[in-house]
Amino acid sequence: MEEKKDDRSFMLKLATFIVDKRNGVFLAFIGMLIFCVIAQGWVSVCDDITQYLPGESETRQGLTLMENEVTTYATARVMISNITRERAAVLAEELEGIDGISAAAFIDEGGDEPPDAEAIAEHYRLASALFDVTFEGEEGDEICETAMAELKERLAGYDLYISSPVGNSEADLLDSEMNIVMLVAVVIIVSVLLFTSKTYMEIPVLLMTFGSAALINKGTNFLMGEISYITDSVAVVLQLALAIDYAIILCHRYTEEREHLDAHDAVVLALSKAIPEISASSLTTVSGMVAMMFMQFGIGRDMGVVLVKAILCSLLSVFTLMPGLLMLFSKRIDRTHHRSFVPKIDRWGKIVLKTRFVLPVIFLFLLAAGFHFSNRCPYVYGESTLTTAKQNEVQIAEKKVDSTFGSTNIMALLVPVGDYEKEGRLLRELESKPEIDYVMGLANIEALDGYVLTDRLSPRQFSELTDVDVEAARLLYSAYAVDREEYGRIVSSIDNYDVPLIDMFLFLYEKKEEGYVELDADVEADINDLYDQLTDAKLQLQGEHYTRLLISLDLPEESQETFDFLQEIHRIAEKYYDHCYLVGDSTSDYDLATSFSRDNIVISVLSALFVIIVLLFTFQSAGLPVLLIAVIQSSVWINFSFPYLTSTNLFFLSYLIVSSIQMGANIDYAIVISNRYMELKKEMPIKEAIVETLNQAFPTIVTSGTILTAAGLLIGQLSSNPAISSIGSCLGRGTIISMLLVMSVLPQILLLGDTIIERTAFTLRKPDLVQTGTGALRVNGHVRGYVQGVVNAEIHGSIQGRVSAVVDVGAMEAAGDYGLLPEGFPPDGVPQDGKEADGHEM
């Protein structure tokens, strides 16, 4: 037999190869799964969302400078309720005795004057005591974790609330929550599949296929180096919701083919048909994920890459592992058939048909309203104003501390090092602003007897302050001048030589340690204590090139007033310095707000553009993609109108991620409806085609939509992280809206716009490739051509004779030799070798 190869025969050969080599595929997957179980432990998860800010943003540059220049000791706000002030003072001393804790600030009772009411209220009110704890290491250091564990153990018997990142990993909290979400999601998915499946045994096949894909994707995340905690927590659930359709499509194809073929041939033919169909369907979803990668905010690229990889892993499992599983469990699948539980919805189709002149008008109104309200959505860029249905212990503690003693909003201003006098003037001007609670820098920290650390003292003043002999002080100052090569100051008069207090203290300590200076025991003890305090202060506030000034704002973390005042701080600082960096939660929110406007446009345009390109070549019509995009885009606008209408703040990242997922994934529902309609209207009147389209598409849409909705709403209700909870809630709500529009408005638009669709259609037609053969031939597919006469039918079986025909979605191969054809065949006038009677190609 001679055969001309084409794409369709290639698909069939590829499918045959995969099915025949299934044992090798099983071994390969077992190896990959074992590796990925181990590799999960190699994945590095980043808890800090600021790491994904654009590199040119002020916050990112400032944070990098702080990491390189100064030390930021970990802190905690520890509150104990129902305690006396006296007992709290005793506990403060006990906490400072814990190894790893340098300070546990409480009311200072040891001063010359008793503390005033304001000082007391900062640490004790409503029978609650607040300790500002400072650790001896940075966040994440083992010494801090150990100290926090001991602190909790010491205070275990008290009504305790701790607000601190120490000892509380956001990634660990989310991981435990997502495990619960996953378990509940699996229960819901199994329930949905039981309702929509055709055999019971296909459900374990689907779960094994998806479970393998999810594990491979999670295990290969280490290839990215580091992923965000947001991506790590939601990727598996989103992969399940976005990609389980692929396995369902192949499973349904197999069930259809199994009705008239043996298991092997049914799997081969189902896979050959499903590969192009599933690949085309995945393109729209991938398009939405790719659009996310163009965000300035690095979370978009991070999540986009992981989700694209998740879809590719799902395709790999469906195309290679699932065919073998279908073969392995084919007998059990055959024995567990059950009646369909999915109801017919002819009545709904007739209602849609009758309201085709009403609902589109309402839809246009909703589209306009959605566009208007979604553009007024109250976006926020930090988590301080967001609430979640579920709250973890850390959030409960933070809320309790903030409601009792008020929240804090600390900023860091980085300015060039070297000029203490200039720093002092800047600090004094900032202190005069009513929006600032306090400012702190080396130039305003009091040391002894009213002097601040950066005050310049003469030898006599230093002698009086430290009880060092004046002649020894002069010698010390002379040595300092020589060390700094400031010889002119010694020549003129050493008594007029003044040096910043902090520098002279540190020089004195250095010379004492080297043995050049001897001090009384009491003076030496004071110098040692002061040195420890000065070293800590300098480590936290002064680096090699920059000095850090701490600013406590009497403003909320995120508001227009706060954003405006950030610019005022910059204006003041730039009077003294050519450049500076302002860093804090408020600046992070401001930078995110700035990048959002650009990212919003990029996501919206690219998502729609990519999907339109895919749809254009899928349907070969210029009008139909526009109609589909209009429906899904309107569902996005309506979805994000809800925050405005309910006066609920929306985390900006929820919009960027959900809008791209909703556009890329929910468009599949519209494609299902459109595909069915375009096929059915060739066989029946368009009104009947619409009703039958809804009837046939309902099982697919209800299965996929219910799973995606359940996944989103579960994340929204069971996650305590405001950003992730917001993403889940928006995704669940958006999927419901998309399903409603696709099952009601879209069919009416297709019906009313049928003329537009037809007039904007174009053809990308490949020439039919004719297959020829003689003898006993096995044929599977739709045949158009000559088979001892003209045939146009679905043929699944053997033919003895000569074939010269186009075989659609299938192939023809030799089935064995049943003997020679009778003489004189083919009859006169029948084309031979793919030629028509007049000699033209078929």
XYZ file of C-alpha atoms in Angstrom, residues 31 154 164 221 282 354 399 417 442 448 464 503 543 554 627 674 751 826:
18
model
C 11.229 8.213 38.142
C 8.154 32.575 79.998
C 6.235 40.287 65.125
C 9.919 24.958 40.813
C -4.548 25.462 26.178
C -37.271 33.740 23.534
C -5.248 43.546 65.527
C 27.005 60.010 55.618
C 22.580 59.748 65.566
C 24.812 61.997 78.810
C 33.832 66.719 82.677
C 33.626 59.420 67.605
C 26.814 52.716 57.266
C 1.267 59.915 62.592
C -17.935 38.863 20.040
C -19.114 28.793 19.598
C -27.704 34.160 16.904
C -11.498 -0.199 -11.045
